[in-house]
XYZ file of C-alpha atoms in Angstrom:
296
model
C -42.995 23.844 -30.365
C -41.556 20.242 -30.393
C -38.493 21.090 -31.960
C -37.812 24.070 -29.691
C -38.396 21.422 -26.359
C -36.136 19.546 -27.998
C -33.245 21.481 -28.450
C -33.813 23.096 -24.705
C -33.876 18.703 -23.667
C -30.578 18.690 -25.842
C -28.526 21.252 -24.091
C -29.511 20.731 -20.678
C -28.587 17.234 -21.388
C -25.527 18.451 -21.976
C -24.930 20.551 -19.089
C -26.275 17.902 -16.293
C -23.499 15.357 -18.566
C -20.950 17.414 -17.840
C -21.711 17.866 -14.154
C -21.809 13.794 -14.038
C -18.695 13.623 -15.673
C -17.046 16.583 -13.082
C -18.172 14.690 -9.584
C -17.239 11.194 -11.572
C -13.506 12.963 -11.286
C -13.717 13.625 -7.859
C -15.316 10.263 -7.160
C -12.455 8.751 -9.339
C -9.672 11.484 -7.152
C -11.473 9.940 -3.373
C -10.740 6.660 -4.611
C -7.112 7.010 -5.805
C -6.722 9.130 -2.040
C -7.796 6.471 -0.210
C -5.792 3.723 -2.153
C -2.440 6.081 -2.419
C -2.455 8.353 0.895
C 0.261 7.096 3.399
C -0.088 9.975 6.088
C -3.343 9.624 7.727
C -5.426 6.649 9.247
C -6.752 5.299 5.737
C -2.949 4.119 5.333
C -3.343 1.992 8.586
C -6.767 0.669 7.139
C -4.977 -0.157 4.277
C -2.227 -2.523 5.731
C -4.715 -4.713 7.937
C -8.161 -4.447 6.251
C -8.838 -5.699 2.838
C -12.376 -3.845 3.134
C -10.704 -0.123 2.755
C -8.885 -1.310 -0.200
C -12.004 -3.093 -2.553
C -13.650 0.416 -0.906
C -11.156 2.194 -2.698
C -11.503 0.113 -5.791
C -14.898 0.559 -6.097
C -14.674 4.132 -5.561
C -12.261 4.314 -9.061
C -14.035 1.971 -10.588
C -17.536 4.207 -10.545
C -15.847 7.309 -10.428
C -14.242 6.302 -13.775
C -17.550 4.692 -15.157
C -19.285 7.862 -14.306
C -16.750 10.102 -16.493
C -16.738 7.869 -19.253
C -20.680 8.124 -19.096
C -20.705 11.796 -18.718
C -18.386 11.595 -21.899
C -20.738 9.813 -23.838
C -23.612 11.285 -22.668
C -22.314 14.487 -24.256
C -21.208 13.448 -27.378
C -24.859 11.962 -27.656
C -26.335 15.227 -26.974
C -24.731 17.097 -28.829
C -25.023 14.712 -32.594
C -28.276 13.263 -31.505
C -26.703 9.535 -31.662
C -30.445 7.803 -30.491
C -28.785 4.372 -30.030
C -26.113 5.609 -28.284
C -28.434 7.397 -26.090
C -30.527 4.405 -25.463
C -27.209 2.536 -24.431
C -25.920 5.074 -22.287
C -29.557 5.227 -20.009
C -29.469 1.672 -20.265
C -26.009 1.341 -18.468
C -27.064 4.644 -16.973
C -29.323 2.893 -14.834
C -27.612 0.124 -13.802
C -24.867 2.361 -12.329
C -27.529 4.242 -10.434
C -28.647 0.666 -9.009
C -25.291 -0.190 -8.440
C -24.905 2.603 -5.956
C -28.319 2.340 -4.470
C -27.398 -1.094 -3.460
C -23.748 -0.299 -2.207
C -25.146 2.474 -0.260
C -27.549 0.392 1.400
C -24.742 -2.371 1.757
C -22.546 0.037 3.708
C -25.386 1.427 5.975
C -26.198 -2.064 7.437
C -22.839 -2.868 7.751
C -21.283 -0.098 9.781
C -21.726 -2.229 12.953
C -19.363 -4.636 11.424
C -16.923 -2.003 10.329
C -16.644 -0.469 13.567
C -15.878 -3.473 15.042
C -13.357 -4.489 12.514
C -11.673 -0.824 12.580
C -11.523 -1.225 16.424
C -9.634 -4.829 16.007
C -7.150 -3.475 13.937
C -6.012 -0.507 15.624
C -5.962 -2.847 19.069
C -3.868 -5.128 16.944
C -1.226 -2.450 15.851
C -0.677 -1.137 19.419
C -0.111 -4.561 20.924
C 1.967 -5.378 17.816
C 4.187 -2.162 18.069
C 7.776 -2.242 17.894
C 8.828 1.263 16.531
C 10.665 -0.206 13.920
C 10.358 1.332 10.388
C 6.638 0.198 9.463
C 3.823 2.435 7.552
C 1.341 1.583 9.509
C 3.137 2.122 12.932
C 4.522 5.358 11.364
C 1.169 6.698 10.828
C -0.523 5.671 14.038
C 1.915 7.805 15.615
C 0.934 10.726 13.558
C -2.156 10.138 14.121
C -1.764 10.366 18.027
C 0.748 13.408 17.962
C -1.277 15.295 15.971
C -4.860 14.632 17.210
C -3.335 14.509 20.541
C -4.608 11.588 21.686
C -3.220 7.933 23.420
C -4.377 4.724 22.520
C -7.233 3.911 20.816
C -10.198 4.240 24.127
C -7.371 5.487 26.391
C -3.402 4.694 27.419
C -4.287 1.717 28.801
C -4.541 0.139 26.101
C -0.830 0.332 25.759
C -0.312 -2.084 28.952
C -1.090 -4.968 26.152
C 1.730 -4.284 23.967
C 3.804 -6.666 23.991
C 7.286 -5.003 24.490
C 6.339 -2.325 27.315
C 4.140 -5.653 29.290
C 7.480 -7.202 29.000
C 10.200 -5.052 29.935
C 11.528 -4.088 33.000
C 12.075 -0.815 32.283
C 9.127 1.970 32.055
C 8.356 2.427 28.385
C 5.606 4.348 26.460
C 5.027 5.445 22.902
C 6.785 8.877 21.893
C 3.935 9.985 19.929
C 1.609 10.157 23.166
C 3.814 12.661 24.693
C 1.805 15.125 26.128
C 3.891 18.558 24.646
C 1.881 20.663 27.060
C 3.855 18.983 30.484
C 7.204 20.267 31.246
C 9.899 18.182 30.251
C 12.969 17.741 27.731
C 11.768 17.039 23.848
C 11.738 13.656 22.774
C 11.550 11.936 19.411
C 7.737 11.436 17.727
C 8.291 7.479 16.981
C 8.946 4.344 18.767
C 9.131 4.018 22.736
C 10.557 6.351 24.798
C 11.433 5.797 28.358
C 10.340 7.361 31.552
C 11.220 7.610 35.085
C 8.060 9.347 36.704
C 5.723 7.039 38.162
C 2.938 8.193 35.141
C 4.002 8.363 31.554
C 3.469 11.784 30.498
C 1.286 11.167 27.821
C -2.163 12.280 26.740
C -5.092 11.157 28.600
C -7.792 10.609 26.257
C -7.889 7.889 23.805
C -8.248 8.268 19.637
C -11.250 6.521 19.103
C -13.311 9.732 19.178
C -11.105 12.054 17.203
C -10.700 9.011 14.845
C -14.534 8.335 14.049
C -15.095 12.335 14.092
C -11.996 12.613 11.265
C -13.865 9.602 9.045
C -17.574 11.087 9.312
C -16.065 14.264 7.722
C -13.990 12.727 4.903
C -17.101 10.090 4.573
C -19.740 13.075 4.601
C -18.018 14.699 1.971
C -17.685 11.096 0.091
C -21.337 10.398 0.341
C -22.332 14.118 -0.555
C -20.771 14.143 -3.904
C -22.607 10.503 -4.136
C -25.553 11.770 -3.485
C -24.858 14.558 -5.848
C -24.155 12.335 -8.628
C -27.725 9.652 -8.057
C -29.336 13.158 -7.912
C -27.885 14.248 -11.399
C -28.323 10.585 -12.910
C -31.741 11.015 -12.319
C -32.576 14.468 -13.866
C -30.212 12.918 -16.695
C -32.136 9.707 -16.994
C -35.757 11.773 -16.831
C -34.287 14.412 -19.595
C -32.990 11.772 -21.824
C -36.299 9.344 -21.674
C -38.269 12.783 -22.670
C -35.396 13.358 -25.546
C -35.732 10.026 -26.707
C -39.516 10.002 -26.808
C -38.914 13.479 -28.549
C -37.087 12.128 -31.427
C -38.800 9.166 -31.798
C -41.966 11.604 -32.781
C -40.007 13.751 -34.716
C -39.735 12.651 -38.202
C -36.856 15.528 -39.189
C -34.907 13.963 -36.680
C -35.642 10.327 -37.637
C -35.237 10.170 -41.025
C -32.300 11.349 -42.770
C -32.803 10.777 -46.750
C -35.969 10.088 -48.873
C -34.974 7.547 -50.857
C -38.146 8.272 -53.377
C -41.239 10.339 -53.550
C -43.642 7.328 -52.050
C -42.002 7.615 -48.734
C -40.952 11.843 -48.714
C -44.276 12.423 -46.349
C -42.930 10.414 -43.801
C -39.293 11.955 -43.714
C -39.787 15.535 -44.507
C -43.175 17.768 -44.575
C -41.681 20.057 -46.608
C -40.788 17.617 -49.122
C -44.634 16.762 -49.522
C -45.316 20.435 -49.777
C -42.932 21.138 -52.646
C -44.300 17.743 -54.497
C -47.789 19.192 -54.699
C -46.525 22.448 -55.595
C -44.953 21.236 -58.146
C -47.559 18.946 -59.416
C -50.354 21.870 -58.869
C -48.097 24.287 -61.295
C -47.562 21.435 -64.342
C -51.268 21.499 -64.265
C -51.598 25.394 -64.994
C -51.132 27.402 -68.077
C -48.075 29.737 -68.313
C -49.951 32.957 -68.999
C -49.883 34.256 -71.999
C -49.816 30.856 -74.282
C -52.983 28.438 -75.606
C -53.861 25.091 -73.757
C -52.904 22.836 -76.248
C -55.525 19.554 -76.246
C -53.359 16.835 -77.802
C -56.578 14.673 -77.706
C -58.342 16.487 -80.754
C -55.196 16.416 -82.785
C -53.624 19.375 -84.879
Protein backbone atom coordinates (compact mmCIF):
# COMPACT_ATOMS: atom_id res chain seq x y z
CA UNK A 1 0.00 0.00 0.00
CA UNK A 2 2.82 2.53 0.84
CA UNK A 3 4.78 1.85 -2.03
CA UNK A 4 1.84 2.05 -4.45
CA UNK A 5 0.95 5.89 -2.74
CA UNK A 6 4.19 6.47 -3.41
CA UNK A 7 4.69 5.95 -6.85
CA UNK A 8 1.01 7.64 -7.58
CA UNK A 9 2.89 10.94 -5.14
CA UNK A 10 5.87 10.38 -7.68
CA UNK A 11 4.16 10.88 -10.94
CA UNK A 12 1.77 13.42 -10.11
CA UNK A 13 4.73 15.21 -8.84
CA UNK A 14 5.83 15.05 -12.00
CA UNK A 15 2.96 16.20 -13.90
CA UNK A 16 2.07 19.39 -11.52
CA UNK A 17 6.36 20.05 -12.20
CA UNK A 18 5.86 20.23 -15.51
CA UNK A 19 2.81 22.49 -15.42
CA UNK A 20 5.10 24.89 -13.06
CA UNK A 21 7.73 24.77 -15.40
CA UNK A 22 5.04 25.54 -18.63
CA UNK A 23 3.34 28.89 -16.91
CA UNK A 24 7.15 29.72 -15.56
CA UNK A 25 7.66 30.12 -19.65
CA UNK A 26 4.91 32.24 -20.11
CA UNK A 27 5.70 34.19 -16.96
CA UNK A 28 9.36 34.35 -18.30
CA UNK A 29 7.60 35.32 -22.29
CA UNK A 30 5.19 38.46 -20.24
CA UNK A 31 8.29 39.66 -18.90
CA UNK A 32 10.56 39.74 -21.99
CA UNK A 33 7.01 41.46 -23.80
CA UNK A 34 6.88 44.02 -21.56
CA UNK A 35 10.72 44.80 -21.51
CA UNK A 36 11.06 44.32 -25.58
CA UNK A 37 7.53 45.49 -27.10
CA UNK A 38 7.90 48.97 -28.83
CA UNK A 39 4.26 49.21 -30.37
CA UNK A 40 1.88 49.59 -27.62
CA UNK A 41 1.67 51.77 -24.35
CA UNK A 42 4.15 49.49 -22.22
CA UNK A 43 6.89 51.10 -24.66
CA UNK A 44 5.83 54.64 -23.39
CA UNK A 45 5.97 53.21 -19.72
CA UNK A 46 9.17 52.12 -20.50
CA UNK A 47 10.90 55.47 -21.55
CA UNK A 48 9.59 57.58 -18.44
CA UNK A 49 8.93 55.05 -15.63
CA UNK A 50 11.60 53.00 -14.10
CA UNK A 51 8.66 51.00 -12.25
CA UNK A 52 7.48 49.11 -15.69
CA UNK A 53 10.97 48.17 -16.29
CA UNK A 54 12.12 46.43 -12.54
CA UNK A 55 8.19 45.10 -13.28
CA UNK A 56 9.48 43.54 -16.20
CA UNK A 57 12.59 42.31 -14.50
CA UNK A 58 10.94 40.73 -11.93
CA UNK A 59 8.58 39.14 -14.17
CA UNK A 60 11.89 37.19 -15.98
CA UNK A 61 13.46 36.82 -13.08
CA UNK A 62 10.47 34.43 -11.46
CA UNK A 63 9.35 33.27 -14.61
CA UNK A 64 12.89 31.87 -15.10
CA UNK A 65 13.21 30.69 -11.37
CA UNK A 66 9.96 28.94 -11.79
CA UNK A 67 11.26 26.82 -14.96
CA UNK A 68 14.40 26.05 -13.50
CA UNK A 69 12.31 24.74 -10.41
CA UNK A 70 9.87 22.90 -12.48
CA UNK A 71 13.17 21.38 -14.03
CA UNK A 72 14.40 20.19 -10.94
CA UNK A 73 11.42 19.29 -9.50
CA UNK A 74 11.17 16.67 -12.24
CA UNK A 75 14.35 15.29 -12.32
CA UNK A 76 13.71 14.76 -8.46
CA UNK A 77 10.64 12.91 -9.13
CA UNK A 78 11.50 10.95 -11.36
CA UNK A 79 15.25 9.42 -9.49
CA UNK A 80 13.88 10.02 -6.08
CA UNK A 81 16.92 12.56 -5.27
CA UNK A 82 15.43 13.23 -1.30
CA UNK A 83 17.93 16.09 -0.78
CA UNK A 84 17.30 17.55 -3.81
CA UNK A 85 13.72 17.41 -3.07
CA UNK A 86 14.10 18.93 0.28
CA UNK A 87 16.08 21.86 -1.48
CA UNK A 88 13.77 22.42 -4.13
CA UNK A 89 10.48 22.86 -1.40
CA UNK A 90 12.80 24.75 0.54
CA UNK A 91 13.42 27.41 -2.26
CA UNK A 92 9.99 26.28 -3.36
CA UNK A 93 8.57 28.16 -0.69
CA UNK A 94 10.33 31.09 -0.62
CA UNK A 95 9.32 31.79 -4.25
CA UNK A 96 5.72 31.26 -3.26
CA UNK A 97 6.38 34.03 -0.44
CA UNK A 98 8.07 36.04 -2.77
CA UNK A 99 4.97 36.42 -4.85
CA UNK A 100 2.55 36.58 -2.01
CA UNK A 101 4.35 39.61 -0.92
CA UNK A 102 4.76 41.27 -4.47
CA UNK A 103 1.19 40.68 -5.03
CA UNK A 104 0.21 42.35 -2.01
CA UNK A 105 2.92 45.12 -2.79
CA UNK A 106 1.24 45.90 -6.10
CA UNK A 107 -2.40 45.88 -4.72
CA UNK A 108 -1.68 48.73 -2.21
CA UNK A 109 0.16 50.52 -4.54
CA UNK A 110 -2.09 50.94 -7.54
CA UNK A 111 -3.12 54.41 -6.23
CA UNK A 112 0.42 55.42 -6.70
CA UNK A 113 0.71 53.86 -10.10
CA UNK A 114 -2.19 55.49 -11.45
CA UNK A 115 -1.03 58.58 -10.50
CA UNK A 116 2.41 58.09 -11.81
CA UNK A 117 0.99 56.57 -15.26
CA UNK A 118 -1.23 59.73 -15.46
CA UNK A 119 2.06 62.11 -14.96
CA UNK A 120 3.77 60.58 -17.60
CA UNK A 121 1.44 60.50 -20.34
CA UNK A 122 0.58 64.45 -19.33
CA UNK A 123 4.31 64.85 -19.61
CA UNK A 124 4.67 63.34 -23.21
CA UNK A 125 1.81 65.43 -24.67
CA UNK A 126 3.11 68.72 -23.33
CA UNK A 127 6.60 67.53 -24.34
CA UNK A 128 5.57 66.58 -28.00
CA UNK A 129 7.41 67.66 -30.89
CA UNK A 130 6.72 64.96 -33.62
CA UNK A 131 10.16 64.44 -34.11
CA UNK A 132 11.43 60.80 -34.44
CA UNK A 133 10.97 59.56 -30.67
CA UNK A 134 9.59 55.93 -29.46
CA UNK A 135 7.65 57.08 -27.09
CA UNK A 136 5.92 59.92 -29.14
CA UNK A 137 5.68 57.32 -31.98
CA UNK A 138 3.68 55.06 -29.93
CA UNK A 139 1.38 57.52 -28.21
CA UNK A 140 0.22 58.25 -31.54
CA UNK A 141 -0.61 54.71 -32.21
CA UNK A 142 -2.08 54.47 -29.38
CA UNK A 143 -4.60 57.39 -30.14
CA UNK A 144 -5.18 56.40 -33.91
CA UNK A 145 -5.93 53.16 -33.15
CA UNK A 146 -8.03 53.32 -29.92
CA UNK A 147 -9.43 56.38 -31.37
CA UNK A 148 -9.05 58.51 -28.77
CA UNK A 149 -7.38 62.37 -27.99
CA UNK A 150 -5.43 63.18 -25.16
CA UNK A 151 -5.16 61.44 -22.22
CA UNK A 152 -8.91 62.78 -20.22
CA UNK A 153 -9.82 64.67 -23.43
CA UNK A 154 -8.18 67.18 -26.33
CA UNK A 155 -7.73 69.65 -24.04
CA UNK A 156 -5.14 68.45 -22.73
CA UNK A 157 -3.30 69.29 -25.87
CA UNK A 158 -3.73 73.24 -25.18
CA UNK A 159 -0.54 72.56 -22.70
CA UNK A 160 1.80 71.44 -25.24
CA UNK A 161 4.16 73.50 -25.61
CA UNK A 162 4.48 74.04 -29.45
CA UNK A 163 0.59 74.31 -30.40
CA UNK A 164 0.24 77.00 -26.87
CA UNK A 165 2.90 78.75 -28.73
CA UNK A 166 2.28 79.09 -32.25
CA UNK A 167 0.32 81.26 -34.12
CA UNK A 168 -0.89 79.01 -36.36
CA UNK A 169 -3.77 76.28 -35.48
CA UNK A 170 -1.98 73.02 -34.81
CA UNK A 171 -3.14 69.57 -33.48
CA UNK A 172 -1.72 66.09 -33.34
CA UNK A 173 -2.27 63.92 -36.64
CA UNK A 174 -2.96 60.88 -34.76
CA UNK A 175 -6.28 62.46 -33.20
CA UNK A 176 -7.73 62.87 -36.54
CA UNK A 177 -11.07 61.87 -36.38
CA UNK A 178 -11.16 59.45 -39.92
CA UNK A 179 -14.93 59.40 -39.63
CA UNK A 180 -15.26 63.57 -40.58
CA UNK A 181 -14.96 64.49 -44.12
CA UNK A 182 -11.82 65.82 -45.09
CA UNK A 183 -8.47 65.17 -47.17
CA UNK A 184 -6.06 62.28 -45.48
CA UNK A 185 -3.36 63.42 -43.47
CA UNK A 186 -0.22 61.83 -42.09
CA UNK A 187 -0.60 59.62 -38.54
CA UNK A 188 2.49 61.53 -36.71
CA UNK A 189 3.48 64.89 -35.63
CA UNK A 190 1.15 68.11 -35.91
CA UNK A 191 -0.92 68.77 -38.55
CA UNK A 192 -2.53 72.04 -39.24
CA UNK A 193 -6.06 73.18 -39.47
CA UNK A 194 -8.12 75.97 -40.61
CA UNK A 195 -11.69 75.16 -39.11
CA UNK A 196 -12.37 76.83 -36.00
CA UNK A 197 -12.36 73.00 -34.12
CA UNK A 198 -9.61 70.56 -34.81
CA UNK A 199 -11.19 67.62 -36.22
CA UNK A 200 -10.08 65.26 -33.86
CA UNK A 201 -11.64 62.69 -31.56
CA UNK A 202 -13.57 63.79 -28.67
CA UNK A 203 -12.96 61.47 -25.95
CA UNK A 204 -9.78 61.17 -24.15
CA UNK A 205 -7.44 57.72 -23.75
CA UNK A 206 -7.45 57.35 -20.25
CA UNK A 207 -10.36 54.89 -20.37
CA UNK A 208 -9.41 52.78 -23.33
CA UNK A 209 -5.87 52.90 -21.77
CA UNK A 210 -6.74 51.45 -18.17
CA UNK A 211 -9.39 49.00 -19.96
CA UNK A 212 -6.25 47.72 -22.45
CA UNK A 213 -3.88 47.19 -19.05
CA UNK A 214 -6.67 45.33 -16.85
CA UNK A 215 -6.80 42.79 -19.75
CA UNK A 216 -3.07 42.24 -20.38
CA UNK A 217 -2.74 42.51 -16.31
CA UNK A 218 -5.76 39.95 -15.82
CA UNK A 219 -4.19 37.60 -17.94
CA UNK A 220 -0.67 38.38 -16.04
CA UNK A 221 -2.12 37.79 -12.66
CA UNK A 222 -4.20 34.65 -13.87
CA UNK A 223 -1.28 32.63 -14.90
CA UNK A 224 0.17 33.96 -11.33
CA UNK A 225 -2.38 32.76 -9.67
CA UNK A 226 -2.16 29.61 -11.62
CA UNK A 227 1.31 29.03 -10.73
CA UNK A 228 0.86 29.86 -6.33
CA UNK A 229 -2.06 27.42 -6.99
CA UNK A 230 0.26 24.65 -8.52
CA UNK A 231 3.22 25.49 -5.98
CA UNK A 232 0.98 24.58 -3.46
CA UNK A 233 -0.43 21.15 -4.59
CA UNK A 234 3.45 20.69 -5.45
CA UNK A 235 4.64 21.70 -2.03
CA UNK A 236 1.63 19.46 -0.23
CA UNK A 237 2.57 16.34 -2.70
CA UNK A 238 6.20 16.61 -2.11
CA UNK A 239 5.99 17.05 1.96
CA UNK A 240 3.69 13.68 1.73
CA UNK A 241 6.58 12.13 -0.74
CA UNK A 242 9.16 13.07 1.51
CA UNK A 243 7.48 11.79 4.64
CA UNK A 244 6.85 8.67 2.33
CA UNK A 245 10.39 7.88 1.81
CA UNK A 246 11.59 8.76 4.91
CA UNK A 247 9.31 5.59 6.22
CA UNK A 248 10.23 3.53 3.55
CA UNK A 249 13.30 1.64 4.22
CA UNK A 250 13.59 0.17 0.31
CA UNK A 251 13.77 3.59 -0.61
CA UNK A 252 16.21 4.73 2.11
CA UNK A 253 18.72 2.42 2.13
CA UNK A 254 20.54 1.38 -0.81
CA UNK A 255 23.26 -1.44 0.23
CA UNK A 256 23.59 -3.66 3.39
CA UNK A 257 26.86 -3.36 4.16
CA UNK A 258 26.61 -6.69 6.56
CA UNK A 259 24.05 -9.01 7.95
CA UNK A 260 23.73 -6.93 11.51
CA UNK A 261 22.14 -4.08 9.74
CA UNK A 262 20.12 -6.16 6.50
CA UNK A 263 16.67 -5.80 8.72
CA UNK A 264 16.81 -2.30 8.54
CA UNK A 265 17.54 -1.94 4.68
CA UNK A 266 15.71 -4.76 3.13
CA UNK A 267 12.85 -7.20 4.67
CA UNK A 268 13.53 -9.56 2.31
CA UNK A 269 17.04 -9.75 3.15
CA UNK A 270 16.02 -10.80 6.82
CA UNK A 271 13.69 -13.33 5.34
CA UNK A 272 16.28 -15.12 3.21
CA UNK A 273 18.86 -14.99 6.39
CA UNK A 274 16.51 -17.11 8.46
CA UNK A 275 15.76 -19.25 5.66
CA UNK A 276 18.89 -19.95 5.24
CA UNK A 277 19.86 -20.42 8.78
CA UNK A 278 16.47 -22.61 9.39
CA UNK A 279 17.69 -25.09 6.36
CA UNK A 280 21.63 -25.55 7.76
CA UNK A 281 19.81 -26.73 10.77
CA UNK A 282 17.83 -29.64 8.91
CA UNK A 283 18.89 -32.96 7.64
CA UNK A 284 19.08 -33.49 3.83
CA UNK A 285 16.75 -36.47 3.61
CA UNK A 286 17.99 -39.45 3.06
CA UNK A 287 21.53 -39.18 5.10
CA UNK A 288 22.36 -39.80 9.17
CA UNK A 289 22.71 -36.76 11.63
CA UNK A 290 26.13 -37.02 12.30
CA UNK A 291 26.85 -35.97 16.30
CA UNK A 292 30.49 -34.86 16.17
CA UNK A 293 30.21 -34.58 20.03
CA UNK A 294 30.32 -38.49 20.70
CA UNK A 295 33.16 -38.95 18.31
CA UNK A 296 33.52 -41.72 15.51
Amino acid sequence: MGKGCITVTKYFLFLFNLLFFIFGALIMGFGLWVLFDNQSFISVLQESSHTVKVASYILIGVGSSSMAMGFFGCIGAIYEIRCLLGLYFTCLLLILIGQVTAGVLIYFQRDLLKYEMSNIIKGIIVNYTGVNRTTEHTWDYIQRTMKCCGWTGPNNWSNNTVIGTSTQKFYPCSCRNVSLPGSDVKYVGLCEHLSPEPPVYEMGCITNVEKWLLENCGVILGICTGVAVVEVIIFSLGSERLVLMSHSPSLCCTTCPSSQHASQCHPSVETHLHLQTDLSARPLAGFPVCDLSQGF
